[in-house]
CSV table of C-alpha atoms in Angstrom, one decimal:
chain,number,residue,atom,x,y,z
C,1,MET,CA,0.3,0.1,-0.3
C,2,THR,CA,1.7,3.1,-1.1
C,3,THR,CA,0.6,6.7,0.8
C,4,GLU,CA,0.8,10.7,-1.0
C,5,PRO,CA,3.0,11.7,0.6
C,6,THR,CA,1.3,14.9,2.4
C,7,ALA,CA,1.5,19.1,1.5
C,8,VAL,CA,2.5,21.1,4.1
C,9,ALA,CA,-0.5,23.8,4.6
C,10,PRO,CA,0.7,27.2,3.7
C,11,ALA,CA,-0.1,29.5,6.9
C,12,PRO,CA,-3.2,31.6,6.2
C,13,GLN,CA,-2.4,34.9,5.3
C,14,ALA,CA,-4.6,36.7,7.8
C,15,GLN,CA,-1.8,35.2,10.6
C,16,GLN,CA,1.3,36.6,8.7
C,17,PRO,CA,-0.8,40.6,9.3
C,18,GLN,CA,-0.7,39.6,13.2
C,19,ALA,CA,2.8,38.8,13.0
C,20,GLN,CA,3.9,40.9,11.7
C,21,ALA,CA,1.7,43.2,13.9
C,22,ALA,CA,2.5,42.1,16.6
C,23,ALA,CA,6.7,42.4,17.0
C,24,PRO,CA,6.8,45.9,17.1
C,25,ALA,CA,4.7,45.2,20.6
C,26,ARG,CA,7.2,42.2,21.3
C,27,THR,CA,9.8,45.7,20.8
C,28,ARG,CA,8.1,47.8,23.0
C,29,ARG,CA,8.0,45.1,25.5
C,30,VAL,CA,11.8,43.9,25.8
C,31,GLY,CA,12.0,47.9,26.0
C,32,LYS,CA,10.3,48.8,28.4
C,33,VAL,CA,11.3,46.0,30.7
C,34,ARG,CA,14.6,46.8,30.0
C,35,GLY,CA,14.9,50.4,30.8
C,36,ALA,CA,12.6,49.5,34.4
C,37,PRO,CA,15.7,50.2,35.6
C,38,TRP,CA,16.6,52.9,35.0
C,39,ILE,CA,13.5,54.5,35.7
C,40,LEU,CA,13.7,53.2,38.9
C,41,LEU,CA,16.5,53.8,40.1
C,42,ALA,CA,16.5,57.5,37.5
C,43,PRO,CA,15.3,59.3,41.4
C,44,PHE,CA,18.5,58.4,43.5
C,45,LEU,CA,20.6,59.5,40.2
C,46,ALA,CA,19.0,62.6,40.5
C,47,LEU,CA,20.5,63.5,43.9
C,48,PHE,CA,22.8,61.8,43.3
C,49,VAL,CA,24.0,63.9,40.6
C,50,LEU,CA,23.1,66.6,42.4
C,51,THR,CA,23.8,66.8,46.3
C,52,VAL,CA,27.5,64.5,45.7
C,53,LEU,CA,28.9,64.2,42.1
C,54,GLY,CA,27.5,67.8,41.5
C,55,PRO,CA,29.6,69.8,44.9
C,56,VAL,CA,33.1,67.4,44.1
C,57,ILE,CA,33.1,68.9,40.9
C,58,LEU,CA,32.0,71.9,42.2
C,59,ALA,CA,34.7,71.9,45.0
C,60,VAL,CA,37.5,70.3,42.2
C,61,VAL,CA,37.2,73.0,39.9
C,62,GLN,CA,37.0,76.0,42.1
C,63,SER,CA,40.6,74.6,43.5
C,64,PHE,CA,42.3,75.6,40.8
C,65,THR,CA,40.8,79.1,40.9
C,66,LYS,CA,42.1,82.7,42.5
C,67,ILE,CA,39.3,85.7,43.2
C,68,ASN,CA,41.0,88.6,42.0
C,69,ARG,CA,39.7,91.2,43.9
C,70,ALA,CA,41.0,94.8,42.8
C,71,GLY,CA,40.9,98.2,45.8
C,72,LEU,CA,41.1,97.8,49.1
C,73,PHE,CA,38.2,95.3,50.1
C,74,GLY,CA,37.2,94.6,46.1
C,75,GLU,CA,34.6,97.4,46.0
C,76,GLN,CA,37.0,98.2,42.9
C,77,GLY,CA,36.0,94.8,41.1
C,78,VAL,CA,36.3,91.6,41.4
C,79,SER,CA,37.5,88.4,38.7
C,80,GLY,CA,38.1,84.7,39.3
C,81,GLY,CA,41.5,82.9,36.9
C,82,PHE,CA,43.1,79.8,36.3
C,83,ALA,CA,45.4,80.0,39.5
C,84,GLY,CA,46.6,76.1,38.5
C,85,LEU,CA,48.1,74.0,41.5
C,86,ALA,CA,49.1,78.1,43.1
C,87,ASN,CA,46.2,77.4,46.1
C,88,TYR,CA,47.7,73.1,47.0
C,89,ALA,CA,50.3,74.8,47.0
C,90,GLN,CA,49.5,77.3,49.4
C,91,ALA,CA,47.4,74.5,51.6
C,92,LEU,CA,50.3,72.4,52.0
C,93,GLY,CA,52.7,75.5,52.6
C,94,ASP,CA,50.2,76.8,55.6
C,95,SER,CA,52.0,75.2,58.6
C,96,ASN,CA,48.4,75.6,60.9
C,97,PHE,CA,47.5,73.5,57.5
C,98,LEU,CA,49.4,70.8,58.2
C,99,GLY,CA,48.9,71.4,62.6
C,100,ALA,CA,45.9,70.5,62.0
C,101,ILE,CA,46.3,66.8,59.2
C,102,GLY,CA,48.6,65.9,62.1
C,103,ARG,CA,46.6,66.7,65.1
C,104,VAL,CA,43.9,64.9,63.9
C,105,LEU,CA,46.0,62.2,62.3
C,106,LEU,CA,47.1,61.1,66.4
C,107,PHE,CA,43.4,61.5,67.3
C,108,GLY,CA,42.9,58.6,65.3
C,109,ILE,CA,45.4,56.7,66.4
C,110,VAL,CA,44.5,57.2,70.0
C,111,GLN,CA,41.2,57.5,70.2
C,112,VAL,CA,39.9,55.0,66.7
C,113,PRO,CA,41.9,51.8,68.5
C,114,VAL,CA,39.9,52.8,72.4
C,115,MET,CA,36.8,53.0,70.7
C,116,THR,CA,36.6,50.1,68.0
C,117,VAL,CA,38.1,48.2,71.7
C,118,PHE,CA,35.6,48.9,73.3
C,119,ALA,CA,32.7,48.8,71.2
C,120,THR,CA,33.7,45.4,70.6
C,121,VAL,CA,34.1,44.2,74.2
C,122,LEU,CA,31.3,45.4,74.2
C,123,ALA,CA,29.8,42.8,71.5
C,124,LEU,CA,31.4,40.2,72.8
C,125,LEU,CA,30.0,40.6,76.3
C,126,LEU,CA,26.3,41.8,75.0
C,127,GLU,CA,26.6,39.0,72.3
C,128,SER,CA,27.8,35.9,75.1
C,129,ALA,CA,25.2,33.0,76.9
C,130,SER,CA,25.1,34.4,80.5
C,131,ALA,CA,24.2,37.8,78.7
C,132,ARG,CA,20.7,40.0,81.0
C,133,TRP,CA,18.9,41.0,79.5
C,134,PRO,CA,21.2,42.5,75.4
C,135,ALA,CA,18.2,44.3,73.7
C,136,PHE,CA,18.0,46.8,76.6
C,137,PHE,CA,21.8,47.2,76.3
C,138,ARG,CA,22.3,46.7,72.7
C,139,ALA,CA,19.4,50.6,73.2
C,140,ALA,CA,21.2,52.3,75.9
C,141,TYR,CA,24.7,52.0,74.6
C,142,PHE,CA,23.8,52.7,70.8
C,143,LEU,CA,21.0,56.3,72.5
C,144,PRO,CA,24.1,58.1,71.9
C,145,TYR,CA,24.2,57.8,67.9
C,146,GLY,CA,20.8,59.4,68.1
C,147,ILE,CA,21.8,62.5,69.9
C,148,PRO,CA,23.6,64.9,67.0
C,149,GLY,CA,27.3,65.7,67.7
C,150,VAL,CA,25.9,69.8,68.4
C,151,ILE,CA,23.6,68.9,70.9
C,152,ALA,CA,26.6,66.0,72.9
C,153,THR,CA,28.7,68.6,72.9
C,154,ILE,CA,26.7,70.7,74.3
C,155,LEU,CA,25.7,67.6,76.7
C,156,TRP,CA,29.3,67.3,77.4
C,157,SER,CA,30.6,70.5,77.6
C,158,PHE,CA,29.0,71.6,80.8
C,159,LEU,CA,31.1,67.8,82.6
C,160,TYR,CA,34.0,70.3,81.0
C,161,VAL,CA,33.8,74.2,81.9
C,162,PRO,CA,35.1,75.3,85.1
C,163,GLY,CA,32.2,76.4,87.3
C,164,LEU,CA,29.4,73.8,86.4
C,165,SER,CA,32.0,71.2,86.0
C,166,PRO,CA,30.8,68.6,89.3
C,167,ILE,CA,33.2,66.8,87.8
C,168,VAL,CA,36.2,69.6,87.9
C,169,ASP,CA,34.2,71.2,91.5
C,170,VAL,CA,35.5,66.8,93.3
C,171,GLY,CA,38.7,66.9,91.6
C,172,LYS,CA,39.3,70.4,93.8
C,173,LEU,CA,37.6,69.0,96.6
C,174,VAL,CA,40.9,65.8,97.0
C,175,GLY,CA,43.1,68.4,95.8
C,176,LEU,CA,43.2,67.9,91.5
C,177,ASP,CA,43.3,70.9,89.5
C,178,ILE,CA,41.7,69.3,86.2
C,179,ASP,CA,41.1,71.1,83.0
C,180,PHE,CA,39.4,69.2,80.6
C,181,LEU,CA,39.4,72.8,77.8
C,182,GLY,CA,43.0,73.8,77.6
C,183,PRO,CA,45.2,73.5,75.9
C,184,ASN,CA,46.4,70.0,76.4
C,185,THR,CA,44.2,68.1,77.0
C,186,VAL,CA,40.9,69.8,74.7
C,187,LEU,CA,41.7,66.9,72.1
C,188,TRP,CA,41.2,64.4,74.9
C,189,SER,CA,37.9,65.5,75.5
C,190,ILE,CA,37.3,66.0,72.1
C,191,ALA,CA,37.6,62.0,72.0
C,192,ASN,CA,35.4,61.5,74.6
C,193,ILE,CA,32.9,62.6,73.0
C,194,VAL,CA,33.3,61.2,70.0
C,195,THR,CA,33.9,57.6,71.1
C,196,TRP,CA,30.4,58.0,73.6
C,197,THR,CA,28.6,59.2,69.9
C,198,TYR,CA,29.9,56.8,68.2
C,199,THR,CA,31.3,53.3,70.1
C,200,GLY,CA,27.5,52.6,70.3
C,201,TYR,CA,27.7,52.5,66.1
C,202,ASN,CA,30.8,50.2,65.9
C,203,MET,CA,28.7,47.3,68.4
C,204,LEU,CA,25.7,46.9,66.6
C,205,ILE,CA,27.7,46.4,63.4
C,206,MET,CA,29.6,43.2,65.1
C,207,ILE,CA,27.1,41.9,67.0
C,208,ALA,CA,25.5,42.0,63.5
C,209,GLN,CA,28.1,40.4,62.3
C,210,LEU,CA,28.2,37.8,65.4
C,211,LYS,CA,25.1,36.9,64.7
C,212,SER,CA,25.6,35.7,61.3
C,213,ILE,CA,28.4,32.7,62.9
C,214,PRO,CA,26.4,29.3,63.2
C,215,SER,CA,25.2,27.8,66.3
C,216,GLU,CA,26.6,24.8,65.3
C,217,ILE,CA,30.6,26.1,65.9
C,218,TYR,CA,29.4,27.1,69.9
C,219,GLU,CA,28.5,24.5,69.9
C,220,ALA,CA,31.2,21.8,68.4
C,221,ALA,CA,33.6,24.3,71.0
C,222,ARG,CA,31.6,23.9,74.0
C,223,VAL,CA,31.3,19.7,73.7
C,224,ASP,CA,35.7,20.1,74.0
C,225,GLY,CA,35.9,21.6,76.8
C,226,ALA,CA,36.8,25.4,74.8
C,227,SER,CA,35.7,28.3,77.8
C,228,PRO,CA,34.2,31.2,76.3
C,229,LEU,CA,37.3,33.3,76.6
C,230,ARG,CA,39.2,30.5,73.8
C,231,ILE,CA,35.6,31.1,71.7
C,232,ALA,CA,36.5,35.0,72.4
C,233,ALA,CA,39.3,34.6,71.2
C,234,ALA,CA,39.1,31.7,69.1
C,235,ILE,CA,35.8,31.4,67.1
C,236,GLN,CA,34.5,34.4,67.4
C,237,LEU,CA,37.2,37.4,67.0
C,238,PRO,CA,38.0,35.7,63.9
C,239,LEU,CA,35.0,35.3,62.0
C,240,ILE,CA,34.4,39.2,62.3
C,241,ARG,CA,37.7,40.1,61.0
C,242,PRO,CA,35.7,42.0,58.3
C,243,ALA,CA,33.1,43.9,60.2
C,244,LEU,CA,36.2,45.1,62.4
C,245,ILE,CA,37.9,46.6,59.5
C,246,LEU,CA,35.0,47.5,57.7
C,247,SER,CA,34.6,49.9,61.8
C,248,ILE,CA,38.4,50.4,61.6
C,249,VAL,CA,37.9,52.4,58.3
C,250,PHE,CA,34.5,54.2,58.7
C,251,SER,CA,36.3,55.8,61.7
C,252,ILE,CA,39.5,57.0,59.8
C,253,ILE,CA,36.5,59.0,57.3
C,254,GLY,CA,35.5,59.7,60.8
C,255,THR,CA,38.4,61.1,61.4
C,256,LEU,CA,39.6,63.3,58.7
C,257,GLN,CA,36.0,64.7,58.5
C,258,LEU,CA,36.4,66.0,62.5
C,259,PHE,CA,34.1,69.4,62.5
C,260,ALA,CA,31.3,70.1,64.8
C,261,GLU,CA,32.6,69.4,67.9
C,262,PRO,CA,35.9,71.3,68.0
C,263,LEU,CA,33.6,74.0,66.5
C,264,VAL,CA,30.7,73.6,69.4
C,265,LEU,CA,33.8,73.4,71.8
C,266,ARG,CA,35.4,76.1,70.5
C,267,THR,CA,32.5,78.6,72.8
C,268,VAL,CA,34.1,77.7,75.9
C,269,SER,CA,37.8,76.7,75.2
C,270,PRO,CA,40.4,79.2,73.4
C,271,ALA,CA,42.2,76.3,73.0
C,272,ILE,CA,40.7,75.5,69.7
C,273,VAL,CA,42.5,77.6,67.2
C,274,THR,CA,40.2,79.0,63.7
C,275,GLU,CA,42.1,75.9,62.5
C,276,TYR,CA,42.2,73.3,64.8
C,277,THR,CA,41.0,70.3,62.0
C,278,PRO,CA,41.7,70.7,58.2
C,279,ASN,CA,37.7,70.5,58.3
C,280,LEU,CA,37.4,74.0,59.9
C,281,SER,CA,40.3,75.5,58.4
C,282,ALA,CA,39.1,74.5,55.6
C,283,TYR,CA,35.2,75.8,57.2
C,284,THR,CA,37.0,79.2,57.9
C,285,ASN,CA,38.3,79.8,54.5
C,286,ALA,CA,35.9,79.9,53.3
C,287,PHE,CA,33.3,81.6,55.0
C,288,ALA,CA,35.8,83.2,57.5
C,289,TYR,CA,37.7,84.7,54.2
C,290,ASN,CA,35.9,84.2,52.0
C,291,ASP,CA,38.8,82.3,49.9
C,292,TYR,CA,37.2,79.7,48.5
C,293,GLY,CA,39.5,78.5,46.1
C,294,ILE,CA,42.0,78.0,49.4
C,295,ALA,CA,38.9,75.8,51.1
C,296,SER,CA,37.8,74.0,47.8
C,297,ALA,CA,41.7,72.6,48.1
C,298,GLU,CA,42.4,71.8,51.7
C,299,ALA,CA,38.2,70.1,51.6
C,300,VAL,CA,40.6,67.8,47.9
C,301,ILE,CA,43.5,67.3,49.8
C,302,ILE,CA,41.4,66.0,53.2
C,303,ALA,CA,39.0,64.0,50.1
C,304,VAL,CA,42.3,61.8,49.3
C,305,ALA,CA,44.0,61.6,52.5
C,306,ALA,CA,41.5,60.0,53.6
C,307,PHE,CA,41.2,57.1,50.3
C,308,VAL,CA,44.7,57.5,50.7
C,309,LEU,CA,44.6,56.5,54.4
C,310,SER,CA,41.3,53.6,53.9
C,311,PHE,CA,43.1,52.5,51.3
C,312,GLY,CA,46.4,51.3,52.6
C,313,PHE,CA,44.5,50.0,55.5
C,314,LEU,CA,42.4,47.3,53.6
C,315,ALA,CA,45.5,46.8,51.8
C,316,TRP,CA,47.2,45.8,54.9
C,317,THR,CA,44.6,44.5,56.5
C,318,ASN,CA,44.3,41.9,52.8
C,319,ARG,CA,48.1,40.9,52.9
C,320,ARG,CA,48.0,40.5,55.7
C,321,GLY,CA,44.8,37.8,56.2
C,322,ARG,CA,46.4,35.9,52.3
C,323,SER,CA,49.5,35.5,54.6
């Protein structure tokens, strides 16, 4: 028996226009799907360009410009021009600005390790098995971070100013002349305020890392007879190393941005000059002397120093981690 080949029926001519019409519609849908992330990101990108990228570019451009004032006070006209690297040379040649950089570096060398140790100890204690009311104490230690730096400095100034401070009065009763606002002590009075404010914040970063450690590791260590101190030294501290590095990098950047605390304490401490910190120096040049070129150059130098120190610390820790 033979079978005749069946002919393939051609597509109805009515379906071809529909397929041709569906292709552009599919293309439009794909285009909308691809453009959706940019539409969702548009508000953030607009704010980022307006409040972050734009001011950064403006500061960099202004750092290469100068303002020429004709007359004693510029009453005969003001003109701008290209200054090249003159603003950077003047900023780096200013002994007050260099002294401010050295002051915050000393501040960071002492304050950052002290705060990191406090935050680590508090995190380990609150995550230990014998901790009582850990949620309450977490909130209590984090509370200072919610207080603005200006308000915190005003509160602490009541404990620093002689005649108002009960600490100074008690010191006098036992024969101690305590001066929290003197030239040799005011930097550490500022360090005390910063430590009080940010220890709880860094503690929460480490607690978040501690909570990610699997409970099986703790159980295995206890079965092996490890003490709480041994568990902290051999398990918890190595495993929270990324959180420690993150906390220290944030602290390095924050140290170079020290501004509100010395600005407020300057009203009660003559030892704090107008160029006490790099940020305070840039602020003074911009808004007291109207020298935006020098102020912008100092701001760029501060940003570059923060990047170099943070990147150098990360490179050093990564090299030690690999070794």
